[in-house]
Amino acid sequence: DDGNVPANTIDGDLTTRWSAEGDGVWIRYDLGSAQTVGSVSIAWHKGDTRRDTFDVQLSGDGSSWTTVLAGKTSSGTTLQPQNYDFADGSARYVRVVGHGNTSNDWTSITETVVNGADGGGGGGECDYPADVLDLRNWYIGLPIGEEEKPLNVEQPELATYSIDPWFRAAPDCTAVQFRAAVNGVTTSGSNYPRSELREMSGSSKASWSSTSGTHTMVIDQAITAVPQGRPNIVAGQIHDAENDVSVFRLEGSKLYITDGNNKHKLVTDNYVLGTRFQAKFVVSGGQIKAYYNGVLQATLSKSFSGGYFKAGAYTQANCGNASPCSNSNYGEVKIYGLSVTHDDDQGSGPGRTVNVANSSQLQSAFGNAQAGDRIVLADGRYTIGKITGKNGTASQPITVVAANRGKAVIEDGQLEVLNSSYVTIEGLQWTNSDTLKITGSNNVRLSRNHFRLTEESSLKWVLIGGANSHHNRIDHNLFEDKHQLGNFITIDGSETQQSQHDLIDHNHFRDIGPRAQNEMEAIRVGWSEISQSNGYTVIESNLFENCDGDPEIISVKSNDNTVRYNTFLTSQGTLSHRHGNRGSFHGNFFLGGGKPGTGGIRVYGQDHKIFNNYFEGLTGTGYDAALQLDGGDVDTSGALNAHWRVYRASVVNNTFVNNVSNIEIGANYKHAPVDSTIANNVVTGSQGKLFNELKAPVNMTYAGNIAWPTGSASVGVAGVRTADPLLAREGAVHRIGAGSPAIDAGTGSHPFVTDDMDGQARLGTPDAGADERSTSPVTRGPLTASDVGPAAGV
């Protein structure tokens, strides 16, 4: 916000407001619990003189969002609340995402009301086609107007334009009707009339190449009428700078995909008018792939430029070949959904390539950067500076990239991406001695870089922080050789709120140490003073190798974060949920290799889920046990930097093999865990208690566990089945063999356990342990260096 704060939207006062600048700013409302939501009523600042464009999204968890209104536009005629209806849905969180208004890039809301169930099916107010489809990057060409000069309507007028019957919202608000009569006006380059959308890129006509990037259009539609006399109509097409390249064309009851104007593939010879279907084009690498209802129908080799998509009704009939010659003889298409994406830095817009060869050119490029720019660094050594107030878009990010990966070296200076969005930094080598900062920014990506910073004292290498930071990504990087205090990656935020929805994936972290008392984690998420805020951070598919710096390899200090599918190899310390609640740790592999001090997972706080993890060869105990449901030094209140008591932890379907200490309960502090569940785990070992209650837990549930103590080991608690699970080594891990007592031995309801550590579905009664015996393909497993880092695949 700019000082006009979010709370102003629920104070009942139309003279106060929340305001924020930029495409994609958002305000979120927490209903406190899941509710049925049917519509929102929003009053807009200056809503009587300008039209705002926005989306409405629903979520049950604040992490995964469903868009129920996309590209919606306010009326521009009133300061009073306007109601926006959608299909009733269950949600705890409602988010309004702003895309600016017809005057500027600001979103300003004076009041918001979230309304309950109204029985709506997504209908409600839809005066214009733009109330049904997202038409921000389209214009409509219509079969009316002067001869050879049909009417075109562009944005912003298109947002509030409708003309019956040629282009209008269906009465039930579920579709847009496109109609073109045989006597309609045509363009000078065509013999046939059309009511058809033409793709735009902002205020410019879209123009992309089939050999650069990936360009996709999906149309959910039905052909509802064809002309008498010549029952032919085009419903979706790809065009280049001169001609149509491929279309979906109906001729009578036969639906074709064409190569140019020639029939190429008969999709069906029995199309019934009104049948809803999905048409999809994917253009990439000089090829067009055409799909019908999700099934690939045709692949065409096509190299062209000036490309754009079209959607609607393009009638292949006129008064010269069809009768009667009247408005009553027409072709018609209803479109229920329409989306276009361009997965390329330069694919759908006018993005520039800016080549730089020295530090001054680099900083100049930063200062002049605009959406779509691709700043390319030649091989060499650079001093770097700030990127401030620069905003790309999802389809047109600002990209800073090495011409040759790893050969553009940042040896001095400090990069701070400040108050910016959609900026990608890719393929650079970093040897400088300053923290890379992402501050108050969103959708910033660090990808395929090599970090080996020069350290003289304590140094954080990458730091995400500042207010309104969200949806940043750090992926496919190599971080190595850190020997001073500080973290490889630190996620902070403002003084009250952690940065949200950040993703750390497919990185290789290695060789951090020697062991320190504190402040040398590979990754720290949150910190004590903001530990009661929600992070929604996801850390997945990373390899941690010889990460020996801190007792906590990853330290999580906020609510609602997920750590999954990572591999911890010969790394001293643990994955620790130090502060906060509702953490999810699953599908991770902890392989100690007998190295001293290697550990697994340690938690404090409430409602954690720990499942499908594999622990083998770990030597740690106490803080470094394979699994530590630790005691707390405070109960449900206290200092934010204290160890908060564990409540309602779920430890299910994990496998423990030959660790010095496996499952420990309450090794430290005075308050033992409460109301927790340890179920369906497989634990084998040759020493100590496999289940070790160092403090007696309160109301602990043990169910469905299998223990196999050998050597001097004992089970340690009552109520655990003793049996040989018949584990057999397969590669880096042990899996259950044929005839294992773990097969179908799971008990209780744990609906969050839907697959196993290998990514195989758990069907019927689940097996105990992290492995489900299955013949399905293995899609996950322990990671190696080839799976992560700059050179790994997507």
CSV table of C-alpha atoms in Angstrom, one decimal, residues 344-347 349-354 369-375 391-393 395-399 422:
chain,number,residue,atom,x,y,z
A,344,ASP,CA,9.2,-16.9,-24.1
A,345,ASP,CA,11.0,-13.8,-23.0
A,346,GLN,CA,10.4,-12.2,-26.4
A,347,GLY,CA,7.5,-14.3,-27.7
A,349,GLY,CA,5.7,-8.5,-27.5
A,350,PRO,CA,8.2,-6.0,-28.7
A,351,GLY,CA,11.0,-7.1,-26.2
A,352,ARG,CA,14.5,-5.8,-26.9
A,353,THR,CA,17.8,-7.6,-26.8
A,354,VAL,CA,20.4,-5.4,-25.0
A,369,ALA,CA,15.1,-1.6,-18.6
A,370,GLN,CA,11.5,-2.2,-19.6
A,371,ALA,CA,9.2,-5.1,-19.8
A,372,GLY,CA,10.4,-7.7,-22.3
A,373,ASP,CA,14.1,-6.6,-22.3
A,374,ARG,CA,16.7,-9.3,-22.5
A,375,ILE,CA,20.0,-8.0,-21.1
A,391,ASN,CA,8.5,-4.1,-13.7
A,392,GLY,CA,8.2,-6.8,-16.3
A,393,THR,CA,5.1,-8.9,-16.8
A,395,SER,CA,4.8,-12.9,-20.4
A,396,GLN,CA,7.4,-10.1,-20.8
A,397,PRO,CA,9.9,-10.4,-17.9
A,398,ILE,CA,13.1,-8.3,-17.7
A,399,THR,CA,15.8,-10.9,-18.1
A,422,TYR,CA,9.1,-10.1,-13.0
